[in-house]
Amino acid sequence: YDNAYKYLFKNKRIFYQLITSFVKEDFVKDITLENIELVDKSFVSDEFLARESDVIYKINLKNRDIYIFILLEFQSTVDKSIPVRMLLYILQFYDLLLRNSQRGLLPAIFPLLLYNGQENWTIPSNVRNLIDKRIPEKFIPCFEYYKIIEKDISDETLEKLHNLVSAIIYLEKRKDEKSLKEAIEKIVEMIKDENIIDIRMFTIWFNRMF
């Protein structure tokens, strides 16, 4: 399941649609297709790549030496360990960067969770809320991730967005074969103006998933 998603989001245009359509943070407005770069896998170690979150983009904002690495976690079930695992993943990435160079500040990292399960997402957004606070709070880690919960996005919103990523989420929300078949006509309309290469990738994803 994760591999099917990774196949799509290694495409810069599809990744850009995801970020600009569903991440409501100020820095997103400065992201363009031109300043997005998929991080070369040869840059990281084998054990790092073995983790499920191995889609990493580097973004140069406003021609300044500011880089944001965006990590994607694809989950289909509610998992209490997510905040801890995402924090660990980021710390491992920082460790890797420090081993390559200790000059200047470490880059900001934006952790993004894409959840496509049917259960309500009940896990705290901040790892601090998973930790017993019997010591002074300043010693307790504070780390928050951004989450996109597919089931909470209305069909009306997806139809209004009218792009390939909204079509993906629209399909994922169908609960049975009958509703999936009924959705096909809308999906064709939603993706008809997309790049032909992206449509081809979408078709391959669709065949893998359904």
PDB file of N, CA and C in Angstrom, residues 82-139:
ATOM      1  N   ILE A  82       3.047   6.660  16.123  1.00  0.00           N
ATOM      2  CA  ILE A  82       3.384   7.582  15.033  1.00  0.00           C
ATOM      3  C   ILE A  82       4.154   8.815  15.506  1.00  0.00           C
ATOM      4  N   PRO A  83       3.687   9.566  16.513  1.00  0.00           N
ATOM      5  CA  PRO A  83       4.440  10.764  16.912  1.00  0.00           C
ATOM      6  C   PRO A  83       5.878  10.441  17.316  1.00  0.00           C
ATOM      7  N   VAL A  84       6.073   9.336  18.048  1.00  0.00           N
ATOM      8  CA  VAL A  84       7.416   8.950  18.487  1.00  0.00           C
ATOM      9  C   VAL A  84       8.266   8.540  17.292  1.00  0.00           C
ATOM     10  N   ARG A  85       7.695   7.752  16.389  1.00  0.00           N
ATOM     11  CA  ARG A  85       8.452   7.280  15.225  1.00  0.00           C
ATOM     12  C   ARG A  85       8.825   8.431  14.288  1.00  0.00           C
ATOM     13  N   MET A  86       7.899   9.386  14.144  1.00  0.00           N
ATOM     14  CA  MET A  86       8.202  10.517  13.268  1.00  0.00           C
ATOM     15  C   MET A  86       9.299  11.397  13.875  1.00  0.00           C
ATOM     16  N   LEU A  87       9.261  11.590  15.192  1.00  0.00           N
ATOM     17  CA  LEU A  87      10.321  12.349  15.859  1.00  0.00           C
ATOM     18  C   LEU A  87      11.656  11.624  15.718  1.00  0.00           C
ATOM     19  N   LEU A  88      11.656  10.314  15.916  1.00  0.00           N
ATOM     20  CA  LEU A  88      12.876   9.523  15.777  1.00  0.00           C
ATOM     21  C   LEU A  88      13.425   9.635  14.360  1.00  0.00           C
ATOM     22  N   TYR A  89      12.544   9.571  13.382  1.00  0.00           N
ATOM     23  CA  TYR A  89      12.938   9.659  11.980  1.00  0.00           C
ATOM     24  C   TYR A  89      13.640  10.989  11.697  1.00  0.00           C
ATOM     25  N   ILE A  90      13.069  12.072  12.213  1.00  0.00           N
ATOM     26  CA  ILE A  90      13.648  13.395  12.007  1.00  0.00           C
ATOM     27  C   ILE A  90      14.997  13.518  12.703  1.00  0.00           C
ATOM     28  N   LEU A  91      15.107  12.996  13.923  1.00  0.00           N
ATOM     29  CA  LEU A  91      16.376  13.050  14.644  1.00  0.00           C
ATOM     30  C   LEU A  91      17.455  12.240  13.926  1.00  0.00           C
ATOM     31  N   GLN A  92      17.076  11.122  13.339  1.00  0.00           N
ATOM     32  CA  GLN A  92      18.034  10.332  12.560  1.00  0.00           C
ATOM     33  C   GLN A  92      18.511  11.119  11.341  1.00  0.00           C
ATOM     34  N   PHE A  93      17.585  11.865  10.744  1.00  0.00           N
ATOM     35  CA  PHE A  93      17.961  12.669   9.591  1.00  0.00           C
ATOM     36  C   PHE A  93      18.926  13.784  10.004  1.00  0.00           C
ATOM     37  N   TYR A  94      18.643  14.419  11.141  1.00  0.00           N
ATOM     38  CA  TYR A  94      19.552  15.446  11.657  1.00  0.00           C
ATOM     39  C   TYR A  94      20.928  14.854  11.969  1.00  0.00           C
ATOM     40  N   ASP A  95      20.944  13.657  12.542  1.00  0.00           N
ATOM     41  CA  ASP A  95      22.212  12.993  12.842  1.00  0.00           C
ATOM     42  C   ASP A  95      23.005  12.760  11.557  1.00  0.00           C
ATOM     43  N   LEU A  96      22.304  12.353  10.524  1.00  0.00           N
ATOM     44  CA  LEU A  96      22.949  12.136   9.219  1.00  0.00           C
ATOM     45  C   LEU A  96      23.546  13.437   8.679  1.00  0.00           C
ATOM     46  N   LEU A  97      22.777  14.533   8.784  1.00  0.00           N
ATOM     47  CA  LEU A  97      23.262  15.822   8.305  1.00  0.00           C
ATOM     48  C   LEU A  97      24.481  16.286   9.097  1.00  0.00           C
ATOM     49  N   LEU A  98      24.467  16.084  10.415  1.00  0.00           N
ATOM     50  CA  LEU A  98      25.587  16.499  11.253  1.00  0.00           C
ATOM     51  C   LEU A  98      26.841  15.701  10.942  1.00  0.00           C
ATOM     52  N   ARG A  99      26.660  14.437  10.571  1.00  0.00           N
ATOM     53  CA  ARG A  99      27.829  13.624  10.242  1.00  0.00           C
ATOM     54  C   ARG A  99      28.460  14.074   8.925  1.00  0.00           C
ATOM     55  N   ASN A 100      27.648  14.706   8.067  1.00  0.00           N
ATOM     56  CA  ASN A 100      28.171  15.215   6.793  1.00  0.00           C
ATOM     57  C   ASN A 100      28.740  16.624   6.928  1.00  0.00           C
ATOM     58  N   SER A 101      28.147  17.429   7.799  1.00  0.00           N
ATOM     59  CA  SER A 101      28.631  18.794   7.998  1.00  0.00           C
ATOM     60  C   SER A 101      28.033  19.368   9.272  1.00  0.00           C
ATOM     61  N   GLN A 102      28.851  20.099  10.040  1.00  0.00           N
ATOM     62  CA  GLN A 102      28.359  20.731  11.258  1.00  0.00           C
ATOM     63  C   GLN A 102      28.327  22.246  11.121  1.00  0.00           C
ATOM     64  N   ARG A 103      28.396  22.742   9.910  1.00  0.00           N
ATOM     65  CA  ARG A 103      28.387  24.177   9.685  1.00  0.00           C
ATOM     66  C   ARG A 103      26.963  24.716   9.609  1.00  0.00           C
ATOM     67  N   GLY A 104      26.724  25.837  10.280  1.00  0.00           N
ATOM     68  CA  GLY A 104      25.437  26.516  10.195  1.00  0.00           C
ATOM     69  C   GLY A 104      24.315  25.793  10.922  1.00  0.00           C
ATOM     70  N   LEU A 105      23.121  26.368  10.796  1.00  0.00           N
ATOM     71  CA  LEU A 105      21.947  25.789  11.443  1.00  0.00           C
ATOM     72  C   LEU A 105      21.460  24.558  10.679  1.00  0.00           C
ATOM     73  N   LEU A 106      20.856  23.649  11.401  1.00  0.00           N
ATOM     74  CA  LEU A 106      20.200  22.510  10.750  1.00  0.00           C
ATOM     75  C   LEU A 106      18.955  23.014  10.028  1.00  0.00           C
ATOM     76  N   PRO A 107      18.574  22.361   8.939  1.00  0.00           N
ATOM     77  CA  PRO A 107      17.377  22.806   8.211  1.00  0.00           C
ATOM     78  C   PRO A 107      16.103  22.475   8.977  1.00  0.00           C
ATOM     79  N   ALA A 108      15.079  23.293   8.742  1.00  0.00           N
ATOM     80  CA  ALA A 108      13.765  22.981   9.301  1.00  0.00           C
ATOM     81  C   ALA A 108      13.207  21.744   8.608  1.00  0.00           C
ATOM     82  N   ILE A 109      12.467  20.934   9.357  1.00  0.00           N
ATOM     83  CA  ILE A 109      11.854  19.723   8.796  1.00  0.00           C
ATOM     84  C   ILE A 109      10.357  19.769   9.068  1.00  0.00           C
ATOM     85  N   PHE A 110       9.586  19.609   8.026  1.00  0.00           N
ATOM     86  CA  PHE A 110       8.124  19.621   8.160  1.00  0.00           C
ATOM     87  C   PHE A 110       7.606  18.194   8.055  1.00  0.00           C
ATOM     88  N   PRO A 111       7.114  17.615   9.157  1.00  0.00           N
ATOM     89  CA  PRO A 111       6.639  16.220   9.142  1.00  0.00           C
ATOM     90  C   PRO A 111       5.153  16.149   8.787  1.00  0.00           C
ATOM     91  N   LEU A 112       4.841  15.393   7.775  1.00  0.00           N
ATOM     92  CA  LEU A 112       3.474  15.323   7.266  1.00  0.00           C
ATOM     93  C   LEU A 112       2.950  13.892   7.323  1.00  0.00           C
ATOM     94  N   LEU A 113       1.808  13.714   7.961  1.00  0.00           N
ATOM     95  CA  LEU A 113       1.138  12.418   8.011  1.00  0.00           C
ATOM     96  C   LEU A 113      -0.058  12.438   7.078  1.00  0.00           C
ATOM     97  N   LEU A 114      -0.122  11.484   6.172  1.00  0.00           N
ATOM     98  CA  LEU A 114      -1.294  11.299   5.316  1.00  0.00           C
ATOM     99  C   LEU A 114      -1.987  10.023   5.771  1.00  0.00           C
ATOM    100  N   TYR A 115      -3.184  10.158   6.325  1.00  0.00           N
ATOM    101  CA  TYR A 115      -3.904   9.009   6.897  1.00  0.00           C
ATOM    102  C   TYR A 115      -5.123   8.684   6.041  1.00  0.00           C
ATOM    103  N   ASN A 116      -5.183   7.444   5.553  1.00  0.00           N
ATOM    104  CA  ASN A 116      -6.275   7.058   4.657  1.00  0.00           C
ATOM    105  C   ASN A 116      -7.199   5.988   5.245  1.00  0.00           C
ATOM    106  N   GLY A 117      -7.104   5.758   6.554  1.00  0.00           N
ATOM    107  CA  GLY A 117      -7.938   4.735   7.197  1.00  0.00           C
ATOM    108  C   GLY A 117      -9.362   5.212   7.465  1.00  0.00           C
ATOM    109  N   GLN A 118     -10.226   4.281   7.832  1.00  0.00           N
ATOM    110  CA  GLN A 118     -11.628   4.588   8.115  1.00  0.00           C
ATOM    111  C   GLN A 118     -11.867   4.915   9.590  1.00  0.00           C
ATOM    112  N   GLU A 119     -10.959   4.480  10.463  1.00  0.00           N
ATOM    113  CA  GLU A 119     -11.102   4.795  11.883  1.00  0.00           C
ATOM    114  C   GLU A 119     -10.777   6.267  12.127  1.00  0.00           C
ATOM    115  N   ASN A 120     -11.396   6.839  13.177  1.00  0.00           N
ATOM    116  CA  ASN A 120     -11.062   8.209  13.548  1.00  0.00           C
ATOM    117  C   ASN A 120      -9.617   8.265  14.023  1.00  0.00           C
ATOM    118  N   TRP A 121      -8.905   9.340  13.644  1.00  0.00           N
ATOM    119  CA  TRP A 121      -7.527   9.507  14.086  1.00  0.00           C
ATOM    120  C   TRP A 121      -7.553  10.113  15.488  1.00  0.00           C
ATOM    121  N   THR A 122      -7.222   9.327  16.496  1.00  0.00           N
ATOM    122  CA  THR A 122      -7.345   9.748  17.892  1.00  0.00           C
ATOM    123  C   THR A 122      -5.996   9.983  18.565  1.00  0.00           C
ATOM    124  N   ILE A 123      -4.914   9.902  17.801  1.00  0.00           N
ATOM    125  CA  ILE A 123      -3.578  10.051  18.359  1.00  0.00           C
ATOM    126  C   ILE A 123      -3.231  11.537  18.483  1.00  0.00           C
ATOM    127  N   PRO A 124      -2.645  11.956  19.618  1.00  0.00           N
ATOM    128  CA  PRO A 124      -2.278  13.370  19.774  1.00  0.00           C
ATOM    129  C   PRO A 124      -1.335  13.832  18.664  1.00  0.00           C
ATOM    130  N   SER A 125      -1.462  15.105  18.286  1.00  0.00           N
ATOM    131  CA  SER A 125      -0.577  15.676  17.268  1.00  0.00           C
ATOM    132  C   SER A 125       0.802  15.984  17.829  1.00  0.00           C
ATOM    133  N   ASN A 126       0.894  16.101  19.152  1.00  0.00           N
ATOM    134  CA  ASN A 126       2.170  16.436  19.782  1.00  0.00           C
ATOM    135  C   ASN A 126       2.632  15.287  20.666  1.00  0.00           C
ATOM    136  N   VAL A 127       3.885  14.880  20.506  1.00  0.00           N
ATOM    137  CA  VAL A 127       4.428  13.768  21.285  1.00  0.00           C
ATOM    138  C   VAL A 127       4.387  14.064  22.777  1.00  0.00           C
ATOM    139  N   ARG A 128       4.407  15.342  23.139  1.00  0.00           N
ATOM    140  CA  ARG A 128       4.362  15.735  24.552  1.00  0.00           C
ATOM    141  C   ARG A 128       3.133  15.173  25.260  1.00  0.00           C
ATOM    142  N   ASN A 129       2.030  15.048  24.523  1.00  0.00           N
ATOM    143  CA  ASN A 129       0.781  14.562  25.119  1.00  0.00           C
ATOM    144  C   ASN A 129       0.752  13.056  25.336  1.00  0.00           C
ATOM    145  N   LEU A 130       1.826  12.379  24.961  1.00  0.00           N
ATOM    146  CA  LEU A 130       1.942  10.938  25.202  1.00  0.00           C
ATOM    147  C   LEU A 130       2.858  10.629  26.401  1.00  0.00           C
ATOM    148  N   ILE A 131       3.411  11.686  27.006  1.00  0.00           N
ATOM    149  CA  ILE A 131       4.443  11.492  28.027  1.00  0.00           C
ATOM    150  C   ILE A 131       3.939  11.918  29.397  1.00  0.00           C
ATOM    151  N   ASP A 132       4.212  11.079  30.407  1.00  0.00           N
ATOM    152  CA  ASP A 132       3.880  11.391  31.794  1.00  0.00           C
ATOM    153  C   ASP A 132       4.657  12.642  32.232  1.00  0.00           C
ATOM    154  N   LYS A 133       3.967  13.608  32.834  1.00  0.00           N
ATOM    155  CA  LYS A 133       4.597  14.890  33.184  1.00  0.00           C
ATOM    156  C   LYS A 133       4.883  14.988  34.680  1.00  0.00           C
ATOM    157  N   ARG A 134       5.633  14.023  35.190  1.00  0.00           N
ATOM    158  CA  ARG A 134       5.998  14.054  36.609  1.00  0.00           C
ATOM    159  C   ARG A 134       7.333  14.755  36.849  1.00  0.00           C
ATOM    160  N   ILE A 135       7.897  15.287  35.794  1.00  0.00           N
ATOM    161  CA  ILE A 135       9.101  16.101  35.908  1.00  0.00           C
ATOM    162  C   ILE A 135       8.777  17.467  35.322  1.00  0.00           C
ATOM    163  N   PRO A 136       9.600  18.501  35.531  1.00  0.00           N
ATOM    164  CA  PRO A 136       9.308  19.813  34.944  1.00  0.00           C
ATOM    165  C   PRO A 136       9.084  19.708  33.438  1.00  0.00           C
ATOM    166  N   GLU A 137       8.045  20.376  32.951  1.00  0.00           N
ATOM    167  CA  GLU A 137       7.626  20.233  31.556  1.00  0.00           C
ATOM    168  C   GLU A 137       8.704  20.658  30.560  1.00  0.00           C
ATOM    169  N   LYS A 138       9.622  21.551  30.978  1.00  0.00           N
ATOM    170  CA  LYS A 138      10.664  22.008  30.058  1.00  0.00           C
ATOM    171  C   LYS A 138      11.606  20.882  29.644  1.00  0.00           C
ATOM    172  N   PHE A 139      11.593  19.755  30.388  1.00  0.00           N
ATOM    173  CA  PHE A 139      12.455  18.630  30.044  1.00  0.00           C
ATOM    174  C   PHE A 139      11.730  17.576  29.214  1.00  0.00           C
TER     175      PHE A 139
END
